[in-house]
Amino acid sequence: MAGQTAASTTDSAVISTRGLTKRYRGGQLAVDALDLSVPRGSVFGFLGPNGSGKTTTIRMLLGLIEPTEGGAVLLGEPMPRAARHVLPRVGALIEGPALYGFLSGRDNLLRYDAADPTADPATRTARVGHALERVGLAAAGSKKARAYSLGMKQRLGLAAALLQPRELLVLDEPTNGLDPQGMREIRSLVRELAGDGITVFLSSHLLDEIEQVCTHTAVMNRGRLITQGTVAEMSAAGARGKLAVTTPDTAEAARVLKERGVTDLVTEGDEITGDPPAADLAELNAALVEAGVRVRAFGVKRASLEDVFVQLTGEGFDVAG
């Protein structure tokens, strides 16, 4: 995981970076020697707290700002040198869409497309209609953008990114500020786009979001890459799972578990969790039963990305916003 770098990537990497660094005036280090590899066909979660360097990285990947050191390769081409050739194959939604509130959703997309020198005017109307349908806004296409909910505005921004066929979709905090329904809509759309074969690079500060929609992830903290790999690998190798015991006899259960080497015990309602000991768990369960504890459930919960992040950084993190 952490050992994966751009130097070891193959042609299957849609995004790769080597030593990518951005230092601003005054010496502020926003991104520090980033080695990143994004596999083709993945939904890649770029995870980190606000201020960890995610947006700065995305701006360098898209050629919007130049790195201080290092480099990035997008779709096999060096950035920003090949931006004119690469960017028509990339759709992006960064920090929310800029919309004309007095125009309808459809007219906003027509303006976006007209500003694209690579877009074919002859197919513009059809492509706008298809993009609206794809994001579930066909019925609302004639409504003024100012009347759109935040979730609808985000979907319209995605529609703008999908006006032409794309190999890569870059989304910076796509569910930021949305209510739970809006978040579900965007996540569902991301899954559909991935099902169509588009590689999705999604930055987020929400662990819940990454676990629900992503196949791969990388964790950033204070400008540095901490680790990267598949979501399953991250949870399996990054932190141990938690022993969880459900019982109405929590006090007695806690005493037995502590005596048997279970540490960091936490009781919530009728569930006790803690770090499992090296001993055989079957023997631990038997000890609880012998002590008269009524065990209703017993097992080890898979480590979450939250567990991984806390273990790696010693810091807390947003789970669901």
mmCIF file of C-alpha atoms in Angstrom:
data_model
loop_
_atom_site.group_PDB
_atom_site.id
_atom_site.type_symbol
_atom_site.label_atom_id
_atom_site.label_comp_id
_atom_site.label_asym_id
_atom_site.label_seq_id
_atom_site.Cartn_x
_atom_site.Cartn_y
_atom_site.Cartn_z
ATOM 1 C CA MET A 1 0.000 0.000 0.000
ATOM 2 C CA ALA A 2 2.255 2.780 1.194
ATOM 3 C CA GLY A 3 5.018 1.290 -0.902
ATOM 4 C CA GLN A 4 3.112 1.802 -4.146
ATOM 5 C CA THR A 5 4.491 4.780 -6.066
ATOM 6 C CA ALA A 6 4.248 6.327 -9.476
ATOM 7 C CA ALA A 7 7.578 4.733 -10.295
ATOM 8 C CA SER A 8 5.992 1.291 -10.180
ATOM 9 C CA THR A 9 2.844 2.104 -12.136
ATOM 10 C CA THR A 10 1.966 0.522 -15.449
ATOM 11 C CA ASP A 11 0.009 1.725 -18.466
ATOM 12 C CA SER A 12 -3.169 0.857 -16.520
ATOM 13 C CA ALA A 13 -2.665 3.931 -14.331
ATOM 14 C CA VAL A 14 -4.959 6.752 -15.424
ATOM 15 C CA ILE A 15 -3.246 9.161 -13.024
ATOM 16 C CA SER A 16 0.300 8.864 -11.718
ATOM 17 C CA THR A 17 2.503 11.358 -9.934
ATOM 18 C CA ARG A 18 6.143 11.309 -8.924
ATOM 19 C CA GLY A 19 7.418 13.638 -6.213
ATOM 20 C CA LEU A 20 4.577 16.077 -6.907
ATOM 21 C CA THR A 21 5.150 19.118 -4.687
ATOM 22 C CA LYS A 22 3.547 22.530 -4.294
ATOM 23 C CA ARG A 23 5.111 25.188 -2.116
ATOM 24 C CA TYR A 24 3.467 28.610 -1.974
ATOM 25 C CA ARG A 25 5.132 31.957 -1.358
ATOM 26 C CA GLY A 26 6.230 32.295 2.219
ATOM 27 C CA GLY A 27 7.288 28.639 2.296
ATOM 28 C CA GLN A 28 3.881 27.052 2.948
ATOM 29 C CA LEU A 29 4.094 23.436 1.799
ATOM 30 C CA ALA A 30 0.657 22.431 0.485
ATOM 31 C CA VAL A 31 1.621 19.121 -1.184
ATOM 32 C CA ASP A 32 4.822 17.301 -0.245
ATOM 33 C CA ALA A 33 6.454 14.807 -2.662
ATOM 34 C CA LEU A 34 3.256 12.997 -3.657
ATOM 35 C CA ASP A 35 3.612 9.600 -5.371
ATOM 36 C CA LEU A 36 0.142 8.517 -6.470
ATOM 37 C CA SER A 37 -1.237 5.807 -8.776
ATOM 38 C CA VAL A 38 -4.887 5.634 -9.877
ATOM 39 C CA PRO A 39 -5.828 2.378 -11.692
ATOM 40 C CA ARG A 40 -7.935 2.529 -14.842
ATOM 41 C CA GLY A 41 -11.571 1.648 -14.186
ATOM 42 C CA SER A 42 -11.399 2.377 -10.460
ATOM 43 C CA VAL A 43 -13.482 4.660 -8.283
ATOM 44 C CA PHE A 44 -10.577 6.235 -6.454
ATOM 45 C CA GLY A 45 -11.233 8.010 -3.171
ATOM 46 C CA PHE A 46 -8.747 10.784 -2.414
ATOM 47 C CA LEU A 47 -9.247 11.033 1.319
ATOM 48 C CA GLY A 48 -8.075 13.623 3.809
ATOM 49 C CA PRO A 49 -9.247 16.358 6.184
ATOM 50 C CA ASN A 50 -10.016 19.808 4.821
ATOM 51 C CA GLY A 51 -6.689 21.548 4.253
ATOM 52 C CA SER A 52 -4.723 18.336 3.655
ATOM 53 C CA GLY A 53 -3.733 19.265 0.088
ATOM 54 C CA LYS A 54 -6.430 17.489 -1.918
ATOM 55 C CA THR A 55 -7.697 20.466 -3.944
ATOM 56 C CA THR A 56 -4.165 21.732 -4.598
ATOM 57 C CA THR A 57 -3.262 18.271 -5.927
ATOM 58 C CA ILE A 58 -6.289 18.242 -8.210
ATOM 59 C CA ARG A 59 -5.428 21.676 -9.574
ATOM 60 C CA MET A 60 -1.931 20.442 -10.412
ATOM 61 C CA LEU A 61 -3.292 17.282 -12.039
ATOM 62 C CA LEU A 62 -5.538 19.365 -14.301
ATOM 63 C CA GLY A 63 -2.814 21.872 -15.163
ATOM 64 C CA LEU A 64 -4.560 24.770 -13.408
ATOM 65 C CA ILE A 65 -1.453 25.461 -11.334
ATOM 66 C CA GLU A 66 2.108 24.306 -11.858
ATOM 67 C CA PRO A 67 3.974 22.156 -9.329
ATOM 68 C CA THR A 68 7.030 23.481 -7.560
ATOM 69 C CA GLU A 69 8.734 20.114 -8.058
ATOM 70 C CA GLY A 70 7.901 16.684 -9.466
ATOM 71 C CA GLY A 71 5.381 15.851 -12.144
ATOM 72 C CA ALA A 72 2.049 14.292 -13.028
ATOM 73 C CA VAL A 73 0.918 12.039 -15.874
ATOM 74 C CA LEU A 74 -2.757 12.057 -16.866
ATOM 75 C CA LEU A 75 -4.076 9.467 -19.332
ATOM 76 C CA GLY A 76 -0.480 8.694 -20.288
ATOM 77 C CA GLU A 77 0.441 12.328 -21.023
ATOM 78 C CA PRO A 78 2.592 14.731 -18.953
ATOM 79 C CA MET A 79 0.761 17.626 -17.326
ATOM 80 C CA PRO A 80 0.516 20.550 -17.737
ATOM 81 C CA ARG A 81 2.456 20.293 -21.019
ATOM 82 C CA ALA A 82 -0.162 18.089 -22.692
ATOM 83 C CA ALA A 83 -3.206 19.839 -21.194
ATOM 84 C CA ARG A 84 -4.679 20.864 -24.550
ATOM 85 C CA HIS A 85 -4.634 17.256 -25.742
ATOM 86 C CA VAL A 86 -5.617 15.585 -22.454
ATOM 87 C CA LEU A 87 -8.310 17.783 -20.894
ATOM 88 C CA PRO A 88 -10.995 17.132 -23.561
ATOM 89 C CA ARG A 89 -10.912 13.510 -22.340
ATOM 90 C CA VAL A 90 -11.400 14.585 -18.714
ATOM 91 C CA GLY A 91 -14.547 15.824 -16.988
ATOM 92 C CA ALA A 92 -14.124 17.818 -13.779
ATOM 93 C CA LEU A 93 -16.239 19.322 -11.028
ATOM 94 C CA ILE A 94 -14.129 21.407 -8.639
ATOM 95 C CA GLU A 95 -15.557 23.352 -5.687
ATOM 96 C CA GLY A 96 -19.098 23.285 -7.082
ATOM 97 C CA PRO A 97 -20.435 24.357 -10.474
ATOM 98 C CA ALA A 98 -20.537 28.019 -11.549
ATOM 99 C CA LEU A 99 -24.065 28.523 -12.868
ATOM 100 C CA TYR A 100 -26.094 31.375 -14.356
ATOM 101 C CA GLY A 101 -29.097 31.492 -12.037
ATOM 102 C CA PHE A 102 -31.277 33.348 -14.530
ATOM 103 C CA LEU A 103 -30.805 30.618 -17.166
ATOM 104 C CA SER A 104 -32.442 27.222 -17.218
ATOM 105 C CA GLY A 105 -30.386 24.124 -16.530
ATOM 106 C CA ARG A 106 -30.516 23.275 -20.243
ATOM 107 C CA ASP A 107 -29.364 26.753 -21.291
ATOM 108 C CA ASN A 108 -26.508 26.625 -18.800
ATOM 109 C CA LEU A 109 -25.281 23.431 -20.436
ATOM 110 C CA LEU A 110 -25.663 24.925 -23.911
ATOM 111 C CA ARG A 111 -23.432 27.825 -22.835
ATOM 112 C CA TYR A 112 -20.865 25.484 -21.305
ATOM 113 C CA ASP A 113 -20.719 23.466 -24.494
ATOM 114 C CA ALA A 114 -20.522 26.533 -26.724
ATOM 115 C CA ALA A 115 -17.444 27.663 -24.770
ATOM 116 C CA ASP A 116 -15.667 24.366 -25.518
ATOM 117 C CA PRO A 117 -13.600 24.726 -28.711
ATOM 118 C CA THR A 118 -13.570 20.942 -29.186
ATOM 119 C CA ALA A 119 -17.379 20.588 -29.044
ATOM 120 C CA ASP A 120 -19.352 19.914 -32.225
ATOM 121 C CA PRO A 121 -22.191 22.495 -32.584
ATOM 122 C CA ALA A 122 -24.142 20.105 -34.810
ATOM 123 C CA THR A 123 -24.611 17.611 -31.942
ATOM 124 C CA ARG A 124 -24.876 20.150 -29.109
ATOM 125 C CA THR A 125 -28.625 19.970 -28.483
ATOM 126 C CA ALA A 126 -28.661 16.174 -28.503
ATOM 127 C CA ARG A 127 -25.654 15.915 -26.211
ATOM 128 C CA VAL A 128 -27.123 18.400 -23.725
ATOM 129 C CA GLY A 129 -30.361 16.413 -23.652
ATOM 130 C CA HIS A 130 -28.456 13.175 -23.080
ATOM 131 C CA ALA A 131 -26.376 14.711 -20.274
ATOM 132 C CA LEU A 132 -29.498 15.984 -18.494
ATOM 133 C CA GLU A 133 -31.117 12.578 -18.779
ATOM 134 C CA ARG A 134 -27.997 10.846 -17.516
ATOM 135 C CA VAL A 135 -27.956 12.839 -14.271
ATOM 136 C CA GLY A 136 -31.717 12.648 -13.748
ATOM 137 C CA LEU A 137 -32.529 16.268 -14.629
ATOM 138 C CA ALA A 138 -34.393 15.812 -17.914
ATOM 139 C CA ALA A 139 -37.701 16.900 -16.341
ATOM 140 C CA ALA A 140 -36.076 19.910 -14.667
ATOM 141 C CA GLY A 141 -34.041 21.055 -17.659
ATOM 142 C CA SER A 142 -36.314 24.040 -18.370
ATOM 143 C CA LYS A 143 -36.347 25.228 -14.740
ATOM 144 C CA LYS A 144 -34.203 28.245 -13.815
ATOM 145 C CA ALA A 145 -30.940 27.193 -12.148
ATOM 146 C CA ARG A 146 -31.618 29.559 -9.225
ATOM 147 C CA ALA A 147 -34.568 27.332 -8.305
ATOM 148 C CA TYR A 148 -32.416 24.183 -8.186
ATOM 149 C CA SER A 149 -31.624 22.546 -4.866
ATOM 150 C CA LEU A 150 -27.954 22.134 -3.958
ATOM 151 C CA GLY A 151 -28.100 18.482 -5.021
ATOM 152 C CA MET A 152 -29.627 19.435 -8.381
ATOM 153 C CA LYS A 153 -26.899 22.044 -8.919
ATOM 154 C CA GLN A 154 -24.234 19.429 -8.243
ATOM 155 C CA ARG A 155 -25.897 17.066 -10.710
ATOM 156 C CA LEU A 156 -26.046 19.858 -13.292
ATOM 157 C CA GLY A 157 -22.331 20.392 -12.745
ATOM 158 C CA LEU A 158 -21.782 16.696 -13.396
ATOM 159 C CA ALA A 159 -23.889 16.947 -16.524
ATOM 160 C CA ALA A 160 -21.577 19.732 -17.740
ATOM 161 C CA ALA A 161 -18.605 17.443 -17.134
ATOM 162 C CA LEU A 162 -20.312 14.725 -19.192
ATOM 163 C CA LEU A 163 -21.270 16.723 -22.277
ATOM 164 C CA GLN A 164 -18.626 14.812 -24.224
ATOM 165 C CA PRO A 165 -17.329 11.236 -23.786
ATOM 166 C CA ARG A 166 -14.849 11.148 -20.922
ATOM 167 C CA GLU A 167 -12.265 8.602 -19.853
ATOM 168 C CA LEU A 168 -11.711 10.223 -16.462
ATOM 169 C CA LEU A 169 -14.009 12.159 -14.147
ATOM 170 C CA VAL A 170 -12.424 14.287 -11.389
ATOM 171 C CA LEU A 171 -14.774 15.309 -8.577
ATOM 172 C CA ASP A 172 -13.655 17.559 -5.723
ATOM 173 C CA GLU A 173 -15.909 17.088 -2.662
ATOM 174 C CA PRO A 174 -19.001 16.384 -4.833
ATOM 175 C CA THR A 175 -21.365 15.977 -1.856
ATOM 176 C CA ASN A 176 -20.126 18.981 0.142
ATOM 177 C CA GLY A 177 -23.037 20.798 1.752
ATOM 178 C CA LEU A 178 -25.681 18.372 0.535
ATOM 179 C CA ASP A 179 -28.456 16.907 2.662
ATOM 180 C CA PRO A 180 -28.569 13.089 3.041
ATOM 181 C CA GLN A 181 -30.881 12.701 0.029
ATOM 182 C CA GLY A 182 -28.592 14.817 -2.163
ATOM 183 C CA MET A 183 -25.591 12.798 -1.015
ATOM 184 C CA ARG A 184 -27.330 9.544 -1.936
ATOM 185 C CA GLU A 185 -28.193 10.909 -5.377
ATOM 186 C CA ILE A 186 -24.585 11.864 -6.142
ATOM 187 C CA ARG A 187 -23.196 8.577 -4.818
ATOM 188 C CA SER A 188 -25.667 6.595 -6.902
ATOM 189 C CA LEU A 189 -24.679 8.590 -9.982
ATOM 190 C CA VAL A 190 -20.967 7.971 -9.339
ATOM 191 C CA ARG A 191 -21.638 4.221 -9.195
ATOM 192 C CA GLU A 192 -23.537 4.392 -12.499
ATOM 193 C CA LEU A 193 -20.726 6.318 -14.193
ATOM 194 C CA ALA A 194 -18.172 3.801 -12.956
ATOM 195 C CA GLY A 195 -20.394 1.051 -14.334
ATOM 196 C CA ASP A 196 -20.106 2.725 -17.738
ATOM 197 C CA GLY A 197 -16.324 2.291 -17.607
ATOM 198 C CA ILE A 198 -15.362 5.839 -16.584
ATOM 199 C CA THR A 199 -12.524 6.107 -14.066
ATOM 200 C CA VAL A 200 -13.704 8.341 -11.219
ATOM 201 C CA PHE A 201 -11.244 10.267 -9.036
ATOM 202 C CA LEU A 202 -13.217 11.560 -6.067
ATOM 203 C CA SER A 203 -11.764 13.707 -3.300
ATOM 204 C CA SER A 204 -13.570 13.739 0.016
ATOM 205 C CA HIS A 205 -13.136 14.418 3.716
ATOM 206 C CA LEU A 206 -15.931 11.926 4.524
ATOM 207 C CA LEU A 207 -14.834 8.399 5.402
ATOM 208 C CA ASP A 208 -18.381 7.117 4.984
ATOM 209 C CA GLU A 209 -18.439 8.352 1.403
ATOM 210 C CA ILE A 210 -15.202 6.609 0.473
ATOM 211 C CA GLU A 211 -16.280 3.300 2.015
ATOM 212 C CA GLN A 212 -19.635 3.341 0.222
ATOM 213 C CA VAL A 213 -18.602 4.156 -3.344
ATOM 214 C CA CYS A 214 -14.860 3.652 -3.838
ATOM 215 C CA THR A 215 -12.798 0.634 -4.866
ATOM 216 C CA HIS A 216 -9.424 2.253 -4.118
ATOM 217 C CA THR A 217 -8.298 5.034 -1.833
ATOM 218 C CA ALA A 218 -5.344 7.169 -0.810
ATOM 219 C CA VAL A 219 -5.058 8.969 2.515
ATOM 220 C CA MET A 220 -3.592 12.491 2.679
ATOM 221 C CA ASN A 221 -2.701 14.372 5.839
ATOM 222 C CA ARG A 222 -0.942 17.747 6.075
ATOM 223 C CA GLY A 223 0.153 17.619 2.457
ATOM 224 C CA ARG A 224 1.681 14.159 2.579
ATOM 225 C CA LEU A 225 0.454 10.815 1.258
ATOM 226 C CA ILE A 226 0.157 8.400 4.177
ATOM 227 C CA THR A 227 -0.965 5.254 2.361
ATOM 228 C CA GLN A 228 -2.834 4.020 -0.722
ATOM 229 C CA GLY A 229 -4.417 0.777 -1.896
ATOM 230 C CA THR A 230 -7.811 -0.850 -2.293
ATOM 231 C CA VAL A 231 -10.461 -0.015 0.286
ATOM 232 C CA ALA A 232 -10.520 -3.701 1.337
ATOM 233 C CA GLU A 233 -6.727 -3.800 1.755
ATOM 234 C CA MET A 234 -6.771 -0.596 3.744
ATOM 235 C CA SER A 235 -9.308 -1.910 6.229
ATOM 236 C CA ALA A 236 -7.708 -5.371 6.452
ATOM 237 C CA ALA A 237 -4.083 -4.300 6.882
ATOM 238 C CA GLY A 238 -4.287 -0.797 8.273
ATOM 239 C CA ALA A 239 -5.781 -1.560 11.648
ATOM 240 C CA ARG A 240 -6.967 -4.477 13.750
ATOM 241 C CA GLY A 241 -10.666 -5.113 14.064
ATOM 242 C CA LYS A 242 -12.580 -4.563 17.288
ATOM 243 C CA LEU A 243 -13.899 -7.367 19.484
ATOM 244 C CA ALA A 244 -17.630 -6.794 20.009
ATOM 245 C CA VAL A 245 -19.746 -8.554 22.632
ATOM 246 C CA THR A 246 -23.489 -8.015 22.973
ATOM 247 C CA THR A 247 -24.904 -8.918 26.383
ATOM 248 C CA PRO A 248 -27.289 -7.599 29.037
ATOM 249 C CA ASP A 249 -24.548 -8.359 31.601
ATOM 250 C CA THR A 250 -22.126 -5.645 30.546
ATOM 251 C CA ALA A 251 -20.465 -5.068 33.922
ATOM 252 C CA GLU A 252 -19.563 -8.727 34.440
ATOM 253 C CA ALA A 253 -18.574 -9.106 30.806
ATOM 254 C CA ALA A 254 -16.239 -6.107 31.077
ATOM 255 C CA ARG A 255 -14.573 -7.642 34.146
ATOM 256 C CA VAL A 256 -13.961 -10.971 32.379
ATOM 257 C CA LEU A 257 -12.733 -9.343 29.181
ATOM 258 C CA LYS A 258 -10.303 -7.118 31.075
ATOM 259 C CA GLU A 259 -8.920 -10.087 33.015
ATOM 260 C CA ARG A 260 -8.410 -11.931 29.715
ATOM 261 C CA GLY A 261 -6.355 -9.139 28.140
ATOM 262 C CA VAL A 262 -8.938 -7.147 26.192
ATOM 263 C CA THR A 263 -7.924 -3.472 26.265
ATOM 264 C CA ASP A 264 -9.586 -0.106 25.474
ATOM 265 C CA LEU A 265 -12.991 -1.370 26.558
ATOM 266 C CA VAL A 266 -15.974 0.803 25.626
ATOM 267 C CA THR A 267 -19.565 0.076 26.663
ATOM 268 C CA GLU A 268 -22.472 1.485 24.674
ATOM 269 C CA GLY A 269 -25.867 0.147 25.644
ATOM 270 C CA ASP A 270 -25.648 -3.635 25.649
ATOM 271 C CA GLU A 271 -22.508 -3.782 23.464
ATOM 272 C CA ILE A 272 -18.915 -3.849 24.690
ATOM 273 C CA THR A 273 -16.032 -3.295 22.272
ATOM 274 C CA GLY A 274 -12.287 -3.477 22.752
ATOM 275 C CA ASP A 275 -8.980 -4.469 21.224
ATOM 276 C CA PRO A 276 -8.869 -8.287 21.053
ATOM 277 C CA PRO A 277 -6.090 -10.179 22.844
ATOM 278 C CA ALA A 278 -3.679 -12.610 21.201
ATOM 279 C CA ALA A 279 -5.454 -15.514 22.948
ATOM 280 C CA ASP A 280 -7.914 -17.838 21.210
ATOM 281 C CA LEU A 281 -11.243 -16.022 20.888
ATOM 282 C CA ALA A 282 -13.164 -19.269 21.363
ATOM 283 C CA GLU A 283 -11.599 -19.599 24.816
ATOM 284 C CA LEU A 284 -12.547 -15.995 25.576
ATOM 285 C CA ASN A 285 -16.158 -16.678 24.629
ATOM 286 C CA ALA A 286 -16.156 -19.805 26.788
ATOM 287 C CA ALA A 287 -14.804 -17.781 29.737
ATOM 288 C CA LEU A 288 -17.690 -15.338 29.420
ATOM 289 C CA VAL A 289 -20.248 -18.154 29.410
ATOM 290 C CA GLU A 290 -18.577 -19.871 32.393
ATOM 291 C CA ALA A 291 -18.825 -16.580 34.321
ATOM 292 C CA GLY A 292 -22.580 -16.550 33.736
ATOM 293 C CA VAL A 293 -22.528 -13.810 31.105
ATOM 294 C CA ARG A 294 -25.448 -14.133 28.691
ATOM 295 C CA VAL A 295 -23.687 -13.685 25.345
ATOM 296 C CA ARG A 296 -26.065 -12.691 22.550
ATOM 297 C CA ALA A 297 -23.389 -11.858 19.969
ATOM 298 C CA PHE A 298 -19.628 -12.292 19.889
ATOM 299 C CA GLY A 299 -17.136 -11.525 17.143
ATOM 300 C CA VAL A 300 -14.555 -9.202 15.648
ATOM 301 C CA LYS A 301 -15.771 -6.266 13.591
ATOM 302 C CA ARG A 302 -13.831 -5.405 10.446
ATOM 303 C CA ALA A 303 -11.661 -2.339 10.902
ATOM 304 C CA SER A 304 -13.156 0.754 9.280
ATOM 305 C CA LEU A 305 -11.319 3.482 7.424
ATOM 306 C CA GLU A 306 -11.878 5.609 10.516
ATOM 307 C CA ASP A 307 -9.876 3.078 12.559
ATOM 308 C CA VAL A 308 -7.146 3.121 9.913
ATOM 309 C CA PHE A 309 -6.939 6.891 9.797
ATOM 310 C CA VAL A 310 -6.792 7.298 13.567
ATOM 311 C CA GLN A 311 -4.132 4.595 13.823
ATOM 312 C CA LEU A 312 -1.985 6.130 11.102
ATOM 313 C CA THR A 313 -2.246 9.776 12.142
ATOM 314 C CA GLY A 314 -3.404 9.816 15.752
ATOM 315 C CA GLU A 315 -6.094 12.289 14.702
ATOM 316 C CA GLY A 316 -9.866 12.195 14.585
ATOM 317 C CA PHE A 317 -11.787 12.483 11.347
ATOM 318 C CA ASP A 318 -15.186 13.198 9.856
ATOM 319 C CA VAL A 319 -17.167 10.016 9.323
ATOM 320 C CA ALA A 320 -20.341 11.204 7.622
ATOM 321 C CA GLY A 321 -20.071 14.963 7.779
#
